[in-house]
mmCIF file of C-alpha atoms and ligand atoms in Angstrom:
data_model
loop_
_atom_site.group_PDB
_atom_site.id
_atom_site.type_symbol
_atom_site.label_atom_id
_atom_site.label_comp_id
_atom_site.label_asym_id
_atom_site.label_seq_id
_atom_site.Cartn_x
_atom_site.Cartn_y
_atom_site.Cartn_z
ATOM 1 C CA UNK A 1 -24.840 -3.018 13.693
ATOM 2 C CA UNK A 2 -27.023 -3.068 10.577
ATOM 3 C CA UNK A 3 -26.202 -5.445 7.731
ATOM 4 C CA UNK A 4 -27.358 -4.660 4.215
ATOM 5 C CA UNK A 5 -26.367 -5.363 0.594
ATOM 6 C CA UNK A 6 -24.064 -2.658 -0.697
ATOM 7 C CA UNK A 7 -22.124 -1.489 -3.730
ATOM 8 C CA UNK A 8 -18.461 -1.487 -2.822
ATOM 9 C CA UNK A 9 -16.427 1.593 -3.712
ATOM 10 C CA UNK A 10 -12.951 0.821 -5.010
ATOM 11 C CA UNK A 11 -10.270 2.899 -6.715
ATOM 12 C CA UNK A 12 -10.148 0.505 -9.697
ATOM 13 C CA UNK A 13 -13.827 1.388 -10.252
ATOM 14 C CA UNK A 14 -14.764 -2.269 -10.714
ATOM 15 C CA UNK A 15 -18.472 -3.019 -10.348
ATOM 16 C CA UNK A 16 -18.789 -4.972 -7.073
ATOM 17 C CA UNK A 17 -21.568 -5.745 -4.631
ATOM 18 C CA UNK A 18 -21.472 -7.289 -1.189
ATOM 19 C CA UNK A 19 -24.344 -9.562 -0.235
ATOM 20 C CA UNK A 20 -23.996 -8.001 3.202
ATOM 21 C CA UNK A 21 -22.041 -5.026 4.474
ATOM 22 C CA UNK A 22 -21.900 -3.208 7.810
ATOM 23 C CA UNK A 23 -20.427 -0.063 9.330
ATOM 24 C CA UNK A 24 -18.657 -0.643 12.632
ATOM 25 C CA UNK A 25 -18.688 2.272 15.083
ATOM 26 C CA UNK A 26 -17.283 0.505 18.144
ATOM 27 C CA UNK A 27 -15.445 -2.565 19.388
ATOM 28 C CA UNK A 28 -18.850 -3.956 20.374
ATOM 29 C CA UNK A 29 -20.019 -3.595 16.763
ATOM 30 C CA UNK A 30 -16.899 -5.410 15.584
ATOM 31 C CA UNK A 31 -17.536 -8.303 17.978
ATOM 32 C CA UNK A 32 -21.153 -8.451 16.824
ATOM 33 C CA UNK A 33 -19.986 -8.625 13.200
ATOM 34 C CA UNK A 34 -17.595 -11.461 14.054
ATOM 35 C CA UNK A 35 -20.359 -13.413 15.795
ATOM 36 C CA UNK A 36 -22.740 -12.758 12.893
ATOM 37 C CA UNK A 37 -20.218 -13.985 10.309
ATOM 38 C CA UNK A 38 -19.342 -17.056 12.380
ATOM 39 C CA UNK A 39 -23.029 -18.003 12.780
ATOM 40 C CA UNK A 40 -23.838 -17.349 9.130
ATOM 41 C CA UNK A 41 -20.670 -19.182 8.034
ATOM 42 C CA UNK A 42 -20.137 -16.490 5.396
ATOM 43 C CA UNK A 43 -16.698 -15.257 6.435
ATOM 44 C CA UNK A 44 -15.830 -11.613 7.036
ATOM 45 C CA UNK A 45 -13.729 -9.104 5.205
ATOM 46 C CA UNK A 46 -12.834 -5.564 6.238
ATOM 47 C CA UNK A 47 -12.353 -3.005 3.535
ATOM 48 C CA UNK A 48 -10.896 0.464 3.856
ATOM 49 C CA UNK A 49 -11.047 2.753 0.862
ATOM 50 C CA UNK A 50 -10.752 -0.093 -1.659
ATOM 51 C CA UNK A 51 -7.450 1.223 -2.960
ATOM 52 C CA UNK A 52 -5.454 -1.996 -2.918
ATOM 53 C CA UNK A 53 -8.018 -4.625 -3.850
ATOM 54 C CA UNK A 54 -9.411 -6.229 -6.970
ATOM 55 C CA UNK A 55 -13.075 -6.820 -6.149
ATOM 56 C CA UNK A 56 -15.004 -9.512 -7.979
ATOM 57 C CA UNK A 57 -18.603 -8.651 -8.923
ATOM 58 C CA UNK A 58 -20.203 -10.630 -6.074
ATOM 59 C CA UNK A 59 -18.318 -10.425 -2.794
ATOM 60 C CA UNK A 60 -19.435 -13.278 -0.516
ATOM 61 C CA UNK A 61 -18.134 -12.469 2.986
ATOM 62 C CA UNK A 62 -19.738 -9.889 5.287
ATOM 63 C CA UNK A 63 -17.901 -6.688 4.322
ATOM 64 C CA UNK A 64 -17.100 -4.419 7.273
ATOM 65 C CA UNK A 65 -16.049 -0.787 7.418
ATOM 66 C CA UNK A 66 -14.460 0.541 10.607
ATOM 67 C CA UNK A 67 -15.682 4.116 11.020
ATOM 68 C CA UNK A 68 -13.324 5.323 13.805
ATOM 69 C CA UNK A 69 -11.163 8.218 12.545
ATOM 70 C CA UNK A 70 -9.951 9.489 15.933
ATOM 71 C CA UNK A 71 -6.381 10.372 16.876
ATOM 72 C CA UNK A 72 -5.544 10.025 20.597
ATOM 73 C CA UNK A 73 -2.278 11.135 22.121
ATOM 74 C CA UNK A 74 -1.169 8.324 24.424
ATOM 75 C CA UNK A 75 2.195 9.635 25.583
ATOM 76 C CA UNK A 76 4.849 12.200 24.841
ATOM 77 C CA UNK A 77 8.425 12.647 25.982
ATOM 78 C CA UNK A 78 11.267 14.771 24.688
ATOM 79 C CA UNK A 79 11.876 12.598 21.661
ATOM 80 C CA UNK A 80 8.691 10.747 20.742
ATOM 81 C CA UNK A 81 4.910 10.843 20.742
ATOM 82 C CA UNK A 82 2.745 7.764 20.806
ATOM 83 C CA UNK A 83 -0.630 8.126 19.106
ATOM 84 C CA UNK A 84 -3.504 5.711 18.596
ATOM 85 C CA UNK A 85 -5.376 6.225 15.333
ATOM 86 C CA UNK A 86 -8.755 4.795 14.332
ATOM 87 C CA UNK A 87 -8.614 2.374 11.405
ATOM 88 C CA UNK A 88 -11.075 4.476 9.386
ATOM 89 C CA UNK A 89 -8.820 7.539 9.219
ATOM 90 C CA UNK A 90 -7.641 8.457 5.720
ATOM 91 C CA UNK A 91 -3.903 7.742 5.474
ATOM 92 C CA UNK A 92 -2.808 10.950 3.768
ATOM 93 C CA UNK A 93 -4.832 13.061 6.204
ATOM 94 C CA UNK A 94 -2.936 11.369 9.034
ATOM 95 C CA UNK A 95 0.379 12.186 7.345
ATOM 96 C CA UNK A 96 -0.639 15.847 6.959
ATOM 97 C CA UNK A 97 -2.019 16.162 10.495
ATOM 98 C CA UNK A 98 1.003 14.559 12.153
ATOM 99 C CA UNK A 99 3.435 16.766 10.222
ATOM 100 C CA UNK A 100 1.421 19.872 11.150
ATOM 101 C CA UNK A 101 1.858 18.894 14.823
ATOM 102 C CA UNK A 102 5.612 18.457 14.422
ATOM 103 C CA UNK A 103 5.284 14.680 14.731
ATOM 104 C CA UNK A 104 7.633 13.352 12.103
ATOM 105 C CA UNK A 105 8.490 10.170 10.250
ATOM 106 C CA UNK A 106 5.551 9.669 7.892
ATOM 107 C CA UNK A 107 6.658 12.329 5.372
ATOM 108 C CA UNK A 108 7.889 9.823 2.743
ATOM 109 C CA UNK A 109 4.521 8.083 2.872
ATOM 110 C CA UNK A 110 2.544 11.158 1.782
ATOM 111 C CA UNK A 111 -0.271 10.728 -0.739
ATOM 112 C CA UNK A 112 -0.528 6.932 -0.478
ATOM 113 C CA UNK A 113 -4.217 6.163 -1.065
ATOM 114 C CA UNK A 114 -6.117 4.192 1.568
ATOM 115 C CA UNK A 115 -6.948 4.100 5.249
ATOM 116 C CA UNK A 116 -4.914 3.743 8.435
ATOM 117 C CA UNK A 117 -6.372 0.297 9.164
ATOM 118 C CA UNK A 118 -5.161 -0.971 5.812
ATOM 119 C CA UNK A 119 -1.624 0.409 6.241
ATOM 120 C CA UNK A 120 -0.184 -2.422 8.392
ATOM 121 C CA UNK A 121 -1.775 -5.174 6.290
ATOM 122 C CA UNK A 122 0.555 -4.764 3.346
ATOM 123 C CA UNK A 123 3.088 -2.683 5.308
ATOM 124 C CA UNK A 124 2.710 0.298 2.969
ATOM 125 C CA UNK A 125 5.989 1.692 1.770
ATOM 126 C CA UNK A 126 7.392 4.313 -0.539
ATOM 127 C CA UNK A 127 10.570 6.277 -1.121
ATOM 128 C CA UNK A 128 12.765 4.292 1.243
ATOM 129 C CA UNK A 129 10.349 4.107 4.189
ATOM 130 C CA UNK A 130 7.921 1.417 5.369
ATOM 131 C CA UNK A 131 5.129 2.105 7.829
ATOM 132 C CA UNK A 132 6.297 -0.793 10.043
ATOM 133 C CA UNK A 133 9.190 1.428 11.219
ATOM 134 C CA UNK A 134 6.681 3.615 13.076
ATOM 135 C CA UNK A 135 4.102 1.088 14.278
ATOM 136 C CA UNK A 136 4.137 0.154 17.932
ATOM 137 C CA UNK A 137 1.083 -2.096 17.961
ATOM 138 C CA UNK A 138 -2.152 -2.924 16.166
ATOM 139 C CA UNK A 139 -5.437 -3.305 18.057
ATOM 140 C CA UNK A 140 -7.707 -5.988 16.658
ATOM 141 C CA UNK A 141 -10.757 -8.065 17.318
ATOM 142 C CA UNK A 142 -9.540 -11.583 16.760
ATOM 143 C CA UNK A 143 -11.374 -14.416 15.005
ATOM 144 C CA UNK A 144 -12.324 -15.764 18.434
ATOM 145 C CA UNK A 145 -14.076 -12.459 19.079
ATOM 146 C CA UNK A 146 -11.636 -11.054 21.635
ATOM 147 C CA UNK A 147 -9.916 -7.673 21.641
ATOM 148 C CA UNK A 148 -6.131 -7.925 21.431
ATOM 149 C CA UNK A 149 -3.161 -5.599 20.971
ATOM 150 C CA UNK A 150 -0.574 -7.144 18.669
ATOM 151 C CA UNK A 151 2.926 -5.737 19.202
ATOM 152 C CA UNK A 152 4.788 -4.731 16.025
ATOM 153 C CA UNK A 153 7.349 -7.459 16.762
ATOM 154 C CA UNK A 154 4.558 -10.033 16.396
ATOM 155 C CA UNK A 155 3.195 -8.597 13.135
ATOM 156 C CA UNK A 156 5.792 -10.320 10.889
ATOM 157 C CA UNK A 157 6.217 -7.138 8.892
ATOM 158 C CA UNK A 158 8.123 -7.623 5.645
ATOM 159 C CA UNK A 159 8.154 -6.079 2.170
ATOM 160 C CA UNK A 160 4.435 -5.512 1.360
ATOM 161 C CA UNK A 161 3.576 -8.241 3.838
ATOM 162 C CA UNK A 162 2.508 -8.895 7.425
ATOM 163 C CA UNK A 163 0.784 -11.481 9.584
ATOM 164 C CA UNK A 164 -2.506 -9.766 8.658
ATOM 165 C CA UNK A 165 -2.245 -10.346 4.923
ATOM 166 C CA UNK A 166 -2.447 -14.141 5.109
ATOM 167 C CA UNK A 167 -5.134 -13.972 7.798
ATOM 168 C CA UNK A 168 -7.336 -11.742 5.672
ATOM 169 C CA UNK A 169 -7.007 -13.949 2.619
ATOM 170 C CA UNK A 170 -8.419 -16.859 4.664
ATOM 171 C CA UNK A 171 -11.780 -15.244 5.411
ATOM 172 C CA UNK A 172 -12.655 -17.800 8.095
ATOM 173 C CA UNK A 173 -9.660 -16.600 10.124
ATOM 174 C CA UNK A 174 -10.229 -12.936 9.495
ATOM 175 C CA UNK A 175 -9.706 -10.308 12.124
ATOM 176 C CA UNK A 176 -10.798 -6.703 12.350
ATOM 177 C CA UNK A 177 -8.180 -3.993 12.781
ATOM 178 C CA UNK A 178 -9.707 -1.295 14.992
ATOM 179 C CA UNK A 179 -6.765 1.056 15.420
ATOM 180 C CA UNK A 180 -3.037 1.402 14.933
ATOM 181 C CA UNK A 181 -0.615 2.833 17.507
ATOM 182 C CA UNK A 182 2.309 4.788 16.080
ATOM 183 C CA UNK A 183 5.497 6.013 17.758
ATOM 184 C CA UNK A 184 6.661 9.120 15.932
ATOM 185 C CA UNK A 185 9.883 11.091 16.465
ATOM 186 C CA UNK A 186 9.689 14.741 17.507
ATOM 187 C CA UNK A 187 13.126 15.430 16.065
ATOM 188 C CA UNK A 188 13.233 15.538 12.293
ATOM 189 C CA UNK A 189 15.454 12.887 10.746
ATOM 190 C CA UNK A 190 14.550 12.853 7.088
ATOM 191 C CA UNK A 191 15.254 9.840 4.897
ATOM 192 C CA UNK A 192 16.516 10.764 1.434
ATOM 193 C CA UNK A 193 17.950 7.323 0.663
ATOM 194 C CA UNK A 194 15.693 6.942 -2.385
ATOM 195 C CA UNK A 195 17.720 8.316 -5.297
ATOM 196 C CA UNK A 196 14.828 10.106 -6.974
ATOM 197 C CA UNK A 197 13.986 11.918 -3.753
ATOM 198 C CA UNK A 198 17.582 13.014 -3.142
ATOM 199 C CA UNK A 199 17.740 14.226 -6.738
ATOM 200 C CA UNK A 200 14.619 16.323 -6.241
ATOM 201 C CA UNK A 201 16.432 18.438 -3.674
ATOM 202 C CA UNK A 202 19.701 18.766 -5.546
ATOM 203 C CA UNK A 203 17.739 19.841 -8.590
ATOM 204 C CA UNK A 204 15.784 22.508 -6.720
ATOM 205 C CA UNK A 205 18.859 24.032 -5.140
ATOM 206 C CA UNK A 206 20.727 23.934 -8.459
ATOM 207 C CA UNK A 207 17.895 25.894 -10.013
ATOM 208 C CA UNK A 208 17.908 28.439 -7.212
ATOM 209 C CA UNK A 209 21.700 28.691 -7.459
ATOM 210 C CA UNK A 210 22.021 28.104 -3.719
ATOM 211 C CA UNK A 211 24.160 25.695 -1.739
ATOM 212 C CA UNK A 212 22.682 22.264 -1.091
ATOM 213 C CA UNK A 213 20.957 22.350 2.310
ATOM 214 C CA UNK A 214 22.058 19.718 4.814
ATOM 215 C CA UNK A 215 18.608 18.324 5.272
ATOM 216 C CA UNK A 216 15.263 19.602 4.094
ATOM 217 C CA UNK A 217 12.431 19.856 6.620
ATOM 218 C CA UNK A 218 9.974 16.928 6.766
ATOM 219 C CA UNK A 219 7.239 19.097 5.225
ATOM 220 C CA UNK A 220 9.526 19.791 2.251
ATOM 221 C CA UNK A 221 10.189 16.060 1.908
ATOM 222 C CA UNK A 222 6.440 15.386 1.916
ATOM 223 C CA UNK A 223 5.992 18.038 -0.774
ATOM 224 C CA UNK A 224 8.755 16.478 -2.900
ATOM 225 C CA UNK A 225 7.255 12.984 -2.490
ATOM 226 C CA UNK A 226 3.865 14.329 -3.543
ATOM 227 C CA UNK A 227 5.375 15.988 -6.602
ATOM 228 C CA UNK A 228 7.142 12.750 -7.666
ATOM 229 C CA UNK A 229 3.987 10.709 -7.130
ATOM 230 C CA UNK A 230 1.853 13.190 -9.084
ATOM 231 C CA UNK A 231 4.350 13.184 -11.947
ATOM 232 C CA UNK A 232 4.688 9.398 -12.236
ATOM 233 C CA UNK A 233 1.495 7.849 -10.965
ATOM 234 C CA UNK A 234 -2.040 8.244 -12.290
ATOM 235 C CA UNK A 235 -4.456 10.128 -10.022
ATOM 236 C CA UNK A 236 -6.996 7.450 -9.015
ATOM 237 C CA UNK A 237 -9.694 10.156 -9.165
ATOM 238 C CA UNK A 238 -9.059 10.508 -12.886
ATOM 239 C CA UNK A 239 -7.637 7.127 -13.960
ATOM 240 C CA UNK A 240 -8.965 4.227 -11.907
ATOM 241 C CA UNK A 241 -6.069 2.164 -10.500
ATOM 242 C CA UNK A 242 -4.817 0.358 -7.400
ATOM 243 C CA UNK A 243 -1.190 1.507 -7.401
ATOM 244 C CA UNK A 244 1.482 -1.072 -8.152
ATOM 245 C CA UNK A 245 -0.187 -4.220 -9.468
ATOM 246 C CA UNK A 246 2.826 -6.509 -8.896
ATOM 247 C CA UNK A 247 5.426 -6.757 -6.155
ATOM 248 C CA UNK A 248 9.057 -6.178 -6.970
ATOM 249 C CA UNK A 249 10.412 -9.765 -7.061
ATOM 250 C CA UNK A 250 12.933 -10.726 -4.395
ATOM 251 C CA UNK A 251 15.617 -12.851 -6.074
ATOM 252 C CA UNK A 252 18.822 -14.694 -5.176
ATOM 253 C CA UNK A 253 22.380 -13.808 -6.207
ATOM 254 C CA UNK A 254 22.542 -16.200 -9.154
ATOM 255 C CA UNK A 255 19.245 -14.905 -10.611
ATOM 256 C CA UNK A 256 20.546 -11.347 -10.125
ATOM 257 C CA UNK A 257 23.687 -12.249 -12.068
ATOM 258 C CA UNK A 258 21.690 -13.928 -14.825
ATOM 259 C CA UNK A 259 19.448 -10.855 -15.197
ATOM 260 C CA UNK A 260 22.297 -8.360 -15.216
ATOM 261 C CA UNK A 261 23.535 -9.844 -18.451
ATOM 262 C CA UNK A 262 20.147 -8.969 -19.956
ATOM 263 C CA UNK A 263 20.235 -5.221 -19.179
ATOM 264 C CA UNK A 264 18.225 -5.574 -15.967
ATOM 265 C CA UNK A 265 19.643 -3.815 -12.900
ATOM 266 C CA UNK A 266 18.847 -5.744 -9.708
ATOM 267 C CA UNK A 267 19.619 -3.974 -6.427
ATOM 268 C CA UNK A 268 20.527 -5.151 -2.917
ATOM 269 C CA UNK A 269 17.638 -5.886 -0.586
ATOM 270 C CA UNK A 270 17.891 -7.345 2.913
ATOM 271 C CA UNK A 271 19.893 -10.578 2.545
ATOM 272 C CA UNK A 272 19.393 -10.864 -1.186
ATOM 273 C CA UNK A 273 18.371 -8.827 -4.226
ATOM 274 C CA UNK A 274 15.270 -7.232 -5.617
ATOM 275 C CA UNK A 275 14.479 -6.420 -9.193
ATOM 276 C CA UNK A 276 12.157 -3.672 -10.390
ATOM 277 C CA UNK A 277 9.014 -5.253 -11.829
ATOM 278 C CA UNK A 278 8.495 -1.966 -13.714
ATOM 279 C CA UNK A 279 11.852 -2.407 -15.421
ATOM 280 C CA UNK A 280 11.063 -5.987 -16.454
ATOM 281 C CA UNK A 281 7.706 -4.859 -17.846
ATOM 282 C CA UNK A 282 9.329 -1.909 -19.572
ATOM 283 C CA UNK A 283 11.949 -4.169 -21.233
ATOM 284 C CA UNK A 284 9.210 -6.583 -22.268
ATOM 285 C CA UNK A 285 7.351 -3.752 -24.004
ATOM 286 C CA UNK A 286 4.389 -3.362 -21.616
ATOM 287 C CA UNK A 287 4.717 0.383 -21.054
ATOM 288 C CA UNK A 288 1.471 1.967 -22.279
ATOM 289 C CA UNK A 289 0.115 -1.421 -23.519
ATOM 290 C CA UNK A 290 -3.677 -1.529 -23.814
ATOM 291 C CA UNK A 291 -6.320 -4.245 -24.060
ATOM 292 C CA UNK A 292 -9.735 -2.641 -24.374
ATOM 293 C CA UNK A 293 -10.377 -0.615 -21.229
ATOM 294 C CA UNK A 294 -7.379 -2.051 -19.367
ATOM 295 C CA UNK A 295 -3.804 -0.906 -19.749
ATOM 296 C CA UNK A 296 -0.367 -0.261 -18.253
ATOM 297 C CA UNK A 297 0.188 3.357 -17.228
ATOM 298 C CA UNK A 298 2.565 4.915 -19.796
ATOM 299 C CA UNK A 299 4.851 6.514 -17.179
ATOM 300 C CA UNK A 300 4.857 3.557 -14.779
ATOM 301 C CA UNK A 301 3.809 0.217 -16.316
ATOM 302 C CA UNK A 302 3.560 -1.419 -12.879
ATOM 303 C CA UNK A 303 0.292 0.459 -12.411
ATOM 304 C CA UNK A 304 -2.647 -1.102 -14.260
ATOM 305 C CA UNK A 305 -5.446 1.289 -15.142
ATOM 306 C CA UNK A 306 -9.156 0.783 -15.765
ATOM 307 C CA UNK A 307 -9.706 3.363 -18.511
ATOM 308 C CA UNK A 308 -13.471 2.847 -18.615
ATOM 309 C CA UNK A 309 -15.783 -0.054 -17.943
ATOM 310 C CA UNK A 310 -13.280 -2.883 -17.382
ATOM 311 C CA UNK A 311 -14.330 -5.963 -15.414
ATOM 312 C CA UNK A 312 -12.243 -7.697 -12.760
ATOM 313 C CA UNK A 313 -12.078 -10.746 -15.040
ATOM 314 C CA UNK A 314 -10.625 -8.736 -17.908
ATOM 315 C CA UNK A 315 -8.166 -6.945 -15.627
ATOM 316 C CA UNK A 316 -6.962 -10.205 -14.047
ATOM 317 C CA UNK A 317 -6.680 -11.801 -17.500
ATOM 318 C CA UNK A 318 -4.500 -8.906 -18.641
ATOM 319 C CA UNK A 319 -2.368 -9.269 -15.492
ATOM 320 C CA UNK A 320 -1.957 -12.973 -16.288
ATOM 321 C CA UNK A 321 -0.743 -12.132 -19.794
ATOM 322 C CA UNK A 322 1.881 -9.868 -18.250
ATOM 323 C CA UNK A 323 2.907 -12.596 -15.793
ATOM 324 C CA UNK A 324 3.233 -15.104 -18.647
ATOM 325 C CA UNK A 325 5.295 -12.726 -20.745
ATOM 326 C CA UNK A 326 7.697 -11.896 -17.880
ATOM 327 C CA UNK A 327 8.020 -15.591 -16.979
ATOM 328 C CA UNK A 328 8.832 -16.503 -20.578
ATOM 329 C CA UNK A 329 11.319 -13.720 -21.069
ATOM 330 C CA UNK A 330 13.051 -13.545 -17.673
ATOM 331 C CA UNK A 331 12.046 -16.774 -15.900
ATOM 332 C CA UNK A 332 10.605 -14.682 -13.073
ATOM 333 C CA UNK A 333 7.150 -15.100 -11.613
ATOM 334 C CA UNK A 334 5.492 -11.744 -10.837
ATOM 335 C CA UNK A 335 3.280 -11.811 -7.758
ATOM 336 C CA UNK A 336 0.081 -9.733 -7.514
ATOM 337 C CA UNK A 337 0.339 -6.851 -5.043
ATOM 338 C CA UNK A 338 -3.346 -6.008 -4.388
ATOM 339 C CA UNK A 339 -5.586 -8.638 -2.793
ATOM 340 C CA UNK A 340 -8.291 -10.252 -4.891
ATOM 341 C CA UNK A 341 -11.587 -10.311 -2.984
ATOM 342 C CA UNK A 342 -14.349 -12.650 -4.132
HETATM 343 N N1 EPU B 1 11.371 1.718 -14.127
HETATM 344 C C1 EPU B 1 11.545 1.407 -15.455
HETATM 345 N N2 EPU B 1 10.590 1.793 -16.331
HETATM 346 C C2 EPU B 1 9.469 2.461 -15.938
HETATM 347 C C3 EPU B 1 9.299 2.790 -14.589
HETATM 348 C C4 EPU B 1 10.263 2.404 -13.695
HETATM 349 O O1 EPU B 1 12.513 0.810 -15.827
HETATM 350 O O2 EPU B 1 8.648 2.751 -16.801
HETATM 351 C C5 EPU B 1 12.405 1.268 -13.169
HETATM 352 C C6 EPU B 1 13.458 2.299 -12.997
HETATM 353 O O3 EPU B 1 14.677 1.638 -12.890
HETATM 354 C C7 EPU B 1 13.092 2.940 -11.682
HETATM 355 C C8 EPU B 1 12.583 1.750 -10.940
HETATM 356 O O4 EPU B 1 11.849 1.040 -11.914
HETATM 357 O O5 EPU B 1 14.171 3.547 -11.088
HETATM 358 C C9 EPU B 1 11.733 2.033 -9.750
HETATM 359 O O6 EPU B 1 10.586 2.764 -10.130
HETATM 360 P P1 EPU B 1 9.752 3.528 -9.005
HETATM 361 O O7 EPU B 1 10.606 4.485 -8.282
HETATM 362 O O8 EPU B 1 8.507 4.077 -9.629
HETATM 363 O O9 EPU B 1 9.401 2.409 -7.965
HETATM 364 P P2 EPU B 1 8.753 0.977 -8.130
HETATM 365 O O10 EPU B 1 9.732 -0.027 -7.612
HETATM 366 O O11 EPU B 1 8.223 0.773 -9.484
HETATM 367 C C10 EPU B 1 7.820 0.961 -5.695
HETATM 368 C C11 EPU B 1 6.518 0.696 -4.999
HETATM 369 C C12 EPU B 1 5.621 1.900 -5.125
HETATM 370 C C13 EPU B 1 6.314 3.096 -4.489
HETATM 371 C C14 EPU B 1 7.650 3.328 -5.198
HETATM 372 C C15 EPU B 1 8.458 4.412 -4.556
HETATM 373 C C16 EPU B 1 6.191 -1.701 -5.103
HETATM 374 C C17 EPU B 1 5.452 -2.828 -5.736
HETATM 375 N N3 EPU B 1 5.908 -0.496 -5.557
HETATM 376 O O12 EPU B 1 7.539 1.094 -7.078
HETATM 377 O O13 EPU B 1 4.445 1.626 -4.374
HETATM 378 O O14 EPU B 1 5.514 4.263 -4.554
HETATM 379 O O15 EPU B 1 8.438 2.121 -5.156
HETATM 380 O O16 EPU B 1 9.013 3.952 -3.376
HETATM 381 O O17 EPU B 1 7.007 -1.939 -4.211
HETATM 382 C C18 EPU B 1 2.257 0.713 -4.467
HETATM 383 O O18 EPU B 1 2.656 -0.145 -3.670
HETATM 384 O O19 EPU B 1 1.076 0.718 -4.887
HETATM 385 C C19 EPU B 1 3.197 1.710 -4.958
HETATM 386 C C20 EPU B 1 2.873 2.635 -5.865
#
């Protein structure tokens, strides 16, 4: 393992440098990195593709990149395959490759930026599906430098949250995710619960003048998801962004009632309610708002964009202004969705 200073790529295109960074090609490398960070007392932080982080200009911990992109078939029966995927694999490539094999389930998660190792950390989710539904276990090197498989039931998966998220924020307790084991169904069972996705199919068939099909194939669902994402969300290649910048707040019944009176439409979620942060921002006039090189994406204000040379400080200041405005207007505290890494 070689450690060196490095510029850190990130989809927000914020200028950021690590004092030390390392590529990890094996479990032995990962253990070496852990030992190095413990001895140096600098902490350790794994990064994937930098698609869900706000990087400050000088990143202090040892930054590690897991290079493994392998897919191994562990088992297969009539109904399921179990595959182990290296943390360095690009997420969307995994979605495409599994669908091409007839291994289903990940179709609603097409086109999410980032790597496989990052997926369990914030339990990536889109269009009615969360990755946790398909994770069997996560293989890690723990802070005490031992290899461990953590069963999904011990990952505390929740909306954009997991046991890993808190651990990574406390860099002295950090762990390294080496691979993720998925259990994927071999029989298609598409999820069209998300209204916009269901509409996409009704619309297509209406245009073609045909009868509504019972269920589209998973590849068609992936294509529809990609079309919706491309229509609504900025392409990070063109407009630097990190996806949703705030979580959708989880609220109680009385808050839901209070908001309803103010033209907000909360919806049921688990035991309580959720409210769309995008809708709150929209009602508060943030859609398309700009401050220098930072702004809210005109079609989806929840996505903050770096239109040029924005700094992390400016971006986080703008986010704070939004939080203040939503708190004043709706008495709701918006929580940041990406992790801030300093
Ligand atoms: N809306 C508005 N105005 C807008 C945009 C949206 O009022 O300008 C309201 C509408 O009511 C709309 C609702 O917000 O129906 C939901 O919008 P959308 O479908 O875009 O979903 P979201 O709740 O804003 C979440 C995820 C996205 C994910 C989509 C689709 C979070 C924080 N974000 O966004 O994830 O792609 O659902 O499932 O949960 C990400 O995490 O980076 C991300 C992009």
